[in-house]
Coordinates of C-alpha atoms and ligand atoms in Angstrom, one line a residue:
M1 CA 0.0 0.0 0.0
K2 CA 1.4 3.4 -1.0
L3 CA 0.6 6.1 1.5
F4 CA -0.6 9.3 -0.1
I5 CA -1.9 10.6 3.2
P6 CA -0.2 13.5 4.8
G7 CA 1.8 11.2 7.1
P8 CA 2.7 8.7 8.2
V9 CA 4.6 8.2 5.0
D10 CA 6.2 5.4 3.0
V11 CA 9.5 4.4 4.4
R12 CA 12.3 3.3 2.1
K13 CA 13.1 -0.4 2.2
D14 CA 16.8 0.2 3.1
L15 CA 15.6 2.2 6.1
L16 CA 13.2 -0.5 7.3
K17 CA 16.0 -3.0 7.0
Y18 CA 18.3 -0.8 9.0
M19 CA 15.7 -0.7 11.8
S20 CA 16.0 -4.4 12.2
K21 CA 19.6 -4.2 13.3
P22 CA 20.5 -5.7 16.7
L23 CA 19.8 -3.3 19.6
I24 CA 22.5 -1.5 21.5
G25 CA 22.3 -0.3 25.2
H26 CA 21.0 3.1 26.0
R27 CA 23.8 3.8 28.4
T28 CA 26.7 3.1 26.0
R29 CA 29.2 5.2 24.1
E30 CA 27.7 4.0 20.8
I31 CA 24.3 5.6 21.6
S32 CA 26.0 8.9 22.6
D33 CA 27.9 8.8 19.3
I34 CA 24.6 8.3 17.4
Q35 CA 23.0 11.2 19.3
K36 CA 26.0 13.4 18.5
R37 CA 25.7 12.6 14.8
I38 CA 21.9 13.1 14.8
Q39 CA 22.4 16.5 16.4
K40 CA 25.1 17.5 14.0
N41 CA 23.0 16.7 10.9
L42 CA 19.8 18.1 12.3
R43 CA 21.7 21.4 13.0
K44 CA 22.7 21.4 9.4
I45 CA 19.2 21.0 8.2
M46 CA 17.8 23.5 10.7
K47 CA 20.7 25.9 10.1
T48 CA 21.3 26.4 13.8
N49 CA 23.9 26.0 16.5
N50 CA 21.2 25.4 19.1
P51 CA 21.2 22.0 20.9
V52 CA 18.7 19.5 19.4
V53 CA 17.1 16.9 21.6
L54 CA 14.9 13.9 21.0
L55 CA 11.9 12.6 22.9
T56 CA 10.5 9.2 22.4
G57 CA 6.9 9.9 21.6
S58 CA 4.9 11.2 18.6
G59 CA 4.9 14.9 17.6
T60 CA 2.3 15.8 20.2
S61 CA 4.8 14.8 23.0
A62 CA 7.1 17.7 21.8
M63 CA 4.1 20.1 21.7
E64 CA 3.3 19.1 25.3
S65 CA 6.9 19.0 26.5
S66 CA 7.7 22.5 25.2
L67 CA 4.5 24.1 26.5
C68 CA 4.6 22.6 30.0
S69 CA 8.3 23.3 30.4
L70 CA 8.4 26.9 29.2
V71 CA 5.3 28.9 30.1
K72 CA 5.8 31.1 33.2
K73 CA 3.2 33.7 32.6
K74 CA 0.8 33.2 29.7
V75 CA 0.8 31.6 26.3
A76 CA -0.9 32.7 23.1
V77 CA -1.8 30.0 20.6
F78 CA -2.1 31.2 17.0
S79 CA -4.2 28.6 15.3
I80 CA -5.3 28.0 11.7
G81 CA -6.7 24.5 12.2
A82 CA -6.9 21.2 14.1
F83 CA -3.2 21.0 15.1
G84 CA -3.0 24.6 16.2
N85 CA -6.1 24.0 18.3
R86 CA -4.3 21.0 19.8
F87 CA -1.7 23.4 21.4
Y88 CA -4.7 25.1 23.2
D89 CA -6.0 21.8 24.4
I90 CA -2.6 20.9 25.8
A91 CA -2.3 24.2 27.6
K92 CA -5.7 23.7 29.1
A93 CA -4.8 20.2 30.2
H94 CA -1.9 21.7 32.1
S95 CA -4.1 24.4 33.5
L96 CA -1.8 27.0 31.9
D97 CA -3.1 30.6 31.4
V98 CA -3.8 30.5 27.6
D99 CA -5.4 32.6 24.9
K100 CA -6.3 31.1 21.5
V101 CA -6.2 33.3 18.5
F102 CA -8.1 31.3 15.8
F103 CA -8.0 32.5 12.2
G104 CA -10.4 29.8 10.8
F105 CA -9.9 26.7 8.8
G106 CA -8.3 27.6 5.5
N107 CA -6.8 30.8 6.6
H108 CA -3.2 31.8 7.5
I109 CA -2.0 33.9 10.5
E110 CA -2.8 37.5 9.7
P111 CA 0.4 39.5 10.5
K112 CA -1.6 42.6 11.7
I113 CA -3.5 40.6 14.3
F114 CA -0.4 38.7 15.3
K115 CA 1.4 42.0 15.9
E116 CA -1.4 43.4 18.0
K117 CA -1.5 40.3 20.2
L118 CA 2.3 40.4 20.8
Q119 CA 2.1 44.2 21.5
S120 CA -0.3 43.5 24.4
G121 CA 2.7 42.3 26.5
L122 CA 0.5 39.6 28.0
Y123 CA 2.5 36.6 26.8
D124 CA 5.9 35.0 27.5
V125 CA 5.4 32.1 25.0
I126 CA 3.6 31.9 21.7
T127 CA 2.9 28.9 19.4
V128 CA 2.7 28.9 15.7
T129 CA 1.9 26.0 13.4
H130 CA 4.1 26.3 10.4
N131 CA 2.3 23.8 8.2
E132 CA -1.3 23.1 9.2
T133 CA -1.8 19.5 7.9
S134 CA -5.6 19.6 8.4
T135 CA -6.0 22.4 5.8
G136 CA -2.8 22.3 3.7
I137 CA -1.9 25.9 4.7
M138 CA 1.6 27.0 5.3
N139 CA 2.1 30.1 7.4
D140 CA 4.6 32.7 6.2
L141 CA 7.3 32.5 8.9
K142 CA 9.6 35.1 7.2
T143 CA 6.9 37.8 7.7
L144 CA 5.9 36.6 11.1
S145 CA 9.5 36.4 12.3
K146 CA 10.0 40.1 11.5
I147 CA 7.3 40.7 14.1
W148 CA 8.2 38.3 16.8
K149 CA 11.9 39.4 16.7
Q150 CA 10.7 42.7 18.1
Y151 CA 9.6 40.9 21.3
P152 CA 12.7 39.1 22.5
D153 CA 11.1 38.2 25.9
V154 CA 8.5 36.0 24.1
L155 CA 9.6 32.5 23.4
V156 CA 8.4 31.2 20.0
I157 CA 7.5 27.6 19.6
V158 CA 7.0 26.5 16.0
D159 CA 5.3 23.2 15.1
S160 CA 7.0 22.0 11.9
I161 CA 5.8 18.4 12.3
S162 CA 4.6 18.0 8.7
S163 CA 7.0 20.4 7.0
F164 CA 10.5 19.8 8.5
G165 CA 12.7 18.0 6.0
G166 CA 10.6 19.2 3.1
F167 CA 10.9 22.9 3.5
D168 CA 13.7 25.3 4.5
L169 CA 13.3 26.4 8.1
P170 CA 16.5 28.3 9.1
V171 CA 16.1 28.4 12.8
D172 CA 18.7 31.0 13.7
D173 CA 17.7 33.4 10.9
L174 CA 14.1 33.1 11.8
G175 CA 14.8 33.4 15.5
I176 CA 12.8 30.3 16.5
D177 CA 13.2 29.3 20.1
V178 CA 11.8 25.8 19.8
L179 CA 11.5 24.2 16.4
L180 CA 9.6 20.9 17.0
T181 CA 9.0 18.1 14.6
A182 CA 8.5 14.3 14.4
T183 CA 9.9 11.5 12.4
Q184 CA 6.9 10.2 10.5
K185 CA 6.3 13.0 8.0
S186 CA 8.8 14.8 5.7
L187 CA 11.8 13.1 7.3
G188 CA 10.5 9.8 5.9
L189 CA 10.7 7.5 9.0
P190 CA 8.2 5.6 11.1
P191 CA 6.5 7.5 13.9
G192 CA 7.9 7.4 17.5
I193 CA 10.5 10.2 17.9
A194 CA 9.8 13.9 18.4
I195 CA 12.6 16.4 17.8
M196 CA 13.2 19.9 19.4
S197 CA 15.8 22.6 18.9
L198 CA 16.3 24.7 22.0
S199 CA 17.5 28.4 21.9
E200 CA 19.7 30.0 24.6
K201 CA 16.6 31.8 25.8
V202 CA 14.8 28.4 26.2
L203 CA 17.8 27.0 28.2
K204 CA 17.5 29.9 30.6
R205 CA 13.7 29.6 30.9
L206 CA 14.0 25.9 31.7
E207 CA 15.7 26.9 35.0
E208 CA 12.9 29.3 35.9
V209 CA 9.7 27.2 35.4
E210 CA 8.4 24.8 37.9
E211 CA 8.3 21.2 36.8
R212 CA 4.8 20.2 35.6
S213 CA 5.7 16.8 34.1
Y214 CA 8.2 14.1 34.8
Y215 CA 8.5 12.3 31.4
L216 CA 8.0 15.4 29.3
S217 CA 10.3 17.7 31.4
L218 CA 12.5 19.5 28.9
R219 CA 14.8 20.5 31.7
R220 CA 15.3 16.8 32.6
I221 CA 15.8 15.9 28.9
Y222 CA 18.2 18.6 28.2
K223 CA 20.2 18.0 31.4
K224 CA 21.0 14.4 30.4
H225 CA 21.7 15.4 26.8
K226 CA 24.2 18.0 28.0
E227 CA 25.8 15.5 30.4
N228 CA 26.6 12.7 28.0
Y229 CA 24.3 12.9 24.9
Q230 CA 21.9 10.4 26.4
Y231 CA 18.3 10.5 27.7
P232 CA 16.7 10.2 31.1
T233 CA 14.5 7.2 30.0
T234 CA 15.1 4.4 27.4
P235 CA 14.8 6.0 24.0
N236 CA 13.4 4.3 20.9
I237 CA 16.9 2.9 19.9
S238 CA 15.9 1.3 16.6
L239 CA 14.3 4.5 15.4
M240 CA 17.3 6.5 16.6
M241 CA 19.5 4.4 14.5
A242 CA 17.2 4.8 11.5
L243 CA 17.1 8.6 12.1
D244 CA 20.9 8.7 12.1
Y245 CA 21.0 6.7 8.8
Q246 CA 18.3 8.9 7.2
L247 CA 19.9 12.2 8.2
D248 CA 23.1 11.1 6.7
Y249 CA 21.2 10.2 3.5
I250 CA 19.5 13.7 3.5
V251 CA 22.6 15.7 4.2
N252 CA 25.3 13.7 2.3
K253 CA 23.4 11.7 -0.4
E254 CA 20.3 13.5 -1.5
G255 CA 21.5 17.0 -0.3
I256 CA 19.4 19.3 1.8
D257 CA 18.7 21.8 -1.0
N258 CA 17.9 19.1 -3.5
R259 CA 15.4 17.7 -1.0
F260 CA 13.7 21.0 -0.6
K261 CA 13.7 21.5 -4.4
R262 CA 12.1 18.0 -4.9
H263 CA 9.4 18.9 -2.5
K264 CA 8.7 22.1 -4.3
I265 CA 8.5 20.2 -7.7
L266 CA 6.0 17.7 -6.2
A267 CA 3.9 20.5 -4.7
N268 CA 3.8 22.5 -7.9
Y269 CA 2.9 19.4 -9.9
T270 CA 0.0 18.6 -7.6
R271 CA -1.2 22.2 -7.5
E272 CA -1.2 22.6 -11.3
W273 CA -3.2 19.4 -11.6
A274 CA -5.6 20.5 -8.9
K275 CA -6.2 23.9 -10.6
K276 CA -6.8 22.2 -13.9
H277 CA -9.5 19.7 -12.6
F278 CA -10.7 21.1 -9.3
K279 CA -9.8 24.1 -7.1
L280 CA -7.1 24.7 -4.5
F281 CA -8.4 25.0 -1.0
A282 CA -5.6 27.4 0.0
E283 CA -4.8 30.8 -1.3
E284 CA -1.9 29.8 -3.5
K285 CA 0.6 32.0 -1.7
Y286 CA -0.1 30.0 1.4
A287 CA -0.4 26.5 -0.1
S288 CA 1.7 23.9 1.7
Q289 CA 4.8 22.4 0.1
T290 CA 4.1 19.0 1.6
V291 CA 0.4 18.4 1.4
T292 CA -2.2 19.8 -1.0
T293 CA -5.9 20.2 -0.1
I294 CA -8.2 20.2 -3.1
V295 CA -11.8 21.3 -3.2
N296 CA -14.1 18.6 -4.4
T297 CA -15.7 20.7 -7.1
K298 CA -16.8 17.7 -9.1
N299 CA -18.8 16.4 -6.1
L300 CA -17.1 13.1 -6.4
D301 CA -18.1 10.3 -4.0
L302 CA -14.8 10.3 -2.0
D303 CA -15.7 7.2 -0.1
K304 CA -16.0 5.3 -3.4
L305 CA -12.8 6.9 -4.7
S306 CA -11.0 5.9 -1.6
V307 CA -12.2 2.2 -2.0
N308 CA -11.2 2.1 -5.6
L309 CA -7.8 3.5 -4.9
K310 CA -7.3 1.1 -2.1
K311 CA -7.9 -1.8 -4.5
K312 CA -5.0 -0.4 -6.7
G313 CA -2.7 -0.2 -3.6
Y314 CA -3.1 3.5 -2.6
L315 CA -4.2 5.0 0.6
F316 CA -6.2 8.1 -0.1
A317 CA -6.8 11.1 2.3
H318 CA -10.2 12.7 2.6
G319 CA -10.4 16.3 3.9
Y320 CA -10.1 16.8 7.6
G321 CA -13.0 16.8 10.1
P322 CA -15.9 19.0 8.8
M323 CA -14.2 19.2 5.4
K324 CA -14.1 15.4 5.0
N325 CA -16.2 15.2 1.8
K326 CA -15.9 18.7 0.5
T327 CA -12.1 18.5 0.1
F328 CA -9.4 15.8 -0.2
R329 CA -5.7 15.9 0.4
I330 CA -2.6 14.6 -1.3
G331 CA 0.5 14.1 0.8
H332 CA 3.7 14.7 -1.2
M333 CA 6.5 14.5 1.3
A334 CA 9.5 12.5 2.5
D335 CA 11.1 10.3 -0.2
R336 CA 8.2 10.4 -2.6
T337 CA 9.3 10.6 -6.3
L338 CA 7.5 12.6 -9.0
K339 CA 7.1 9.4 -10.9
D340 CA 5.1 7.8 -8.1
L341 CA 3.0 11.0 -7.6
K342 CA 2.2 11.1 -11.3
K343 CA 1.1 7.4 -11.2
Y344 CA -1.2 8.1 -8.2
I345 CA -2.7 11.1 -9.9
K346 CA -3.4 9.1 -13.0
E347 CA -5.1 6.5 -10.9
I348 CA -7.3 9.2 -9.3
E349 CA -8.3 10.3 -12.8
K350 CA -9.1 6.7 -13.8
S351 CA -11.2 6.2 -10.7
W352 CA -13.7 9.1 -11.0
Ligands
PLP401 C1 1.1 20.0 12.1 C2 0.9 18.8 13.0 N1 1.0 19.0 14.3 C3 0.9 18.1 15.2 C4 0.6 16.8 14.8 C5 0.5 15.7 15.8 O1 1.6 14.8 15.7 P1 1.5 13.3 16.2 O2 0.4 12.6 15.6 O3 2.9 12.8 15.7 O4 1.4 13.4 17.7 C6 0.5 16.5 13.5 C7 0.1 15.2 13.0 O5 -0.4 14.9 11.9 C8 0.6 17.6 12.5 O6 0.5 17.3 11.2

């Protein structure tokens, strides 16, 4: 089954094989060496000198870990869809003082409103979803970063779960305090590890915030990483080994810029096709580079389409939540080739 959903994604056979290697201990020099290499390559992709730590868990664990470890005063959640809303739910679950600024499904973060909220001086942490997978909208971080850089006391958490590895996110240039992501999307690995880069300001804040969680305590995680490049609890060792292997592939075999370019080509191809036969859900300037949401202007029976595609070996993605039958999504991320994408799109055409 080929997964054309917006994550999890197809994982290359060599990677799957690599994951079946015999295990090593989590308190060994080998695992520290693996972590060092992982950090080195993630820093190259993120274009940062900040420490980069892992957390065994899905992407949500990093969302929760960063929120519960960093909010001292109040957090503003800037949401454009289901995953932005999740930050709000997490903040509530930890009884944090939180405001949600919701721009609506299909919209992007409006810089003017964003600036007004930051100007209020109420917040010491904000969250921004870079690529909202539920709608296929990518926020414009270049523009937003010009605003947040004017408020250096506010820590900026960016969720790049479905874009990191498929889109250039220069952490230092953008001034991102926590860039968080996960393995199962554009990085092209199975789910199970979340990734976070931590700025100087974050390291300082970690010392100032009371501990609200044991497993998710970023202070605890960073302390052990700093000590000997290990983790407080047993990490997902097989997946760490695969991450190490895949990052080497991205940096030294495919090339970081080539990977971003390939994602752009896939996105452009999908968009042109969508515009020819349907309509893009996103305003094109904000259309995602890793997942395209298409308005079902032909009123196709998407359940039937999904069943037909399944018979051909493809997993299809409906729209998200209330948009389930009004839109559908095509994931084009990780190690997907243009050839495979074209084949899938041909199959969709044959099935309607
Ligand atoms: C943008 C975004 N944020 C958060 C999540 C949640 O990640 P996970 O399912 O890995 O916990 C997802 C998952 O699809 C996502 O796409």
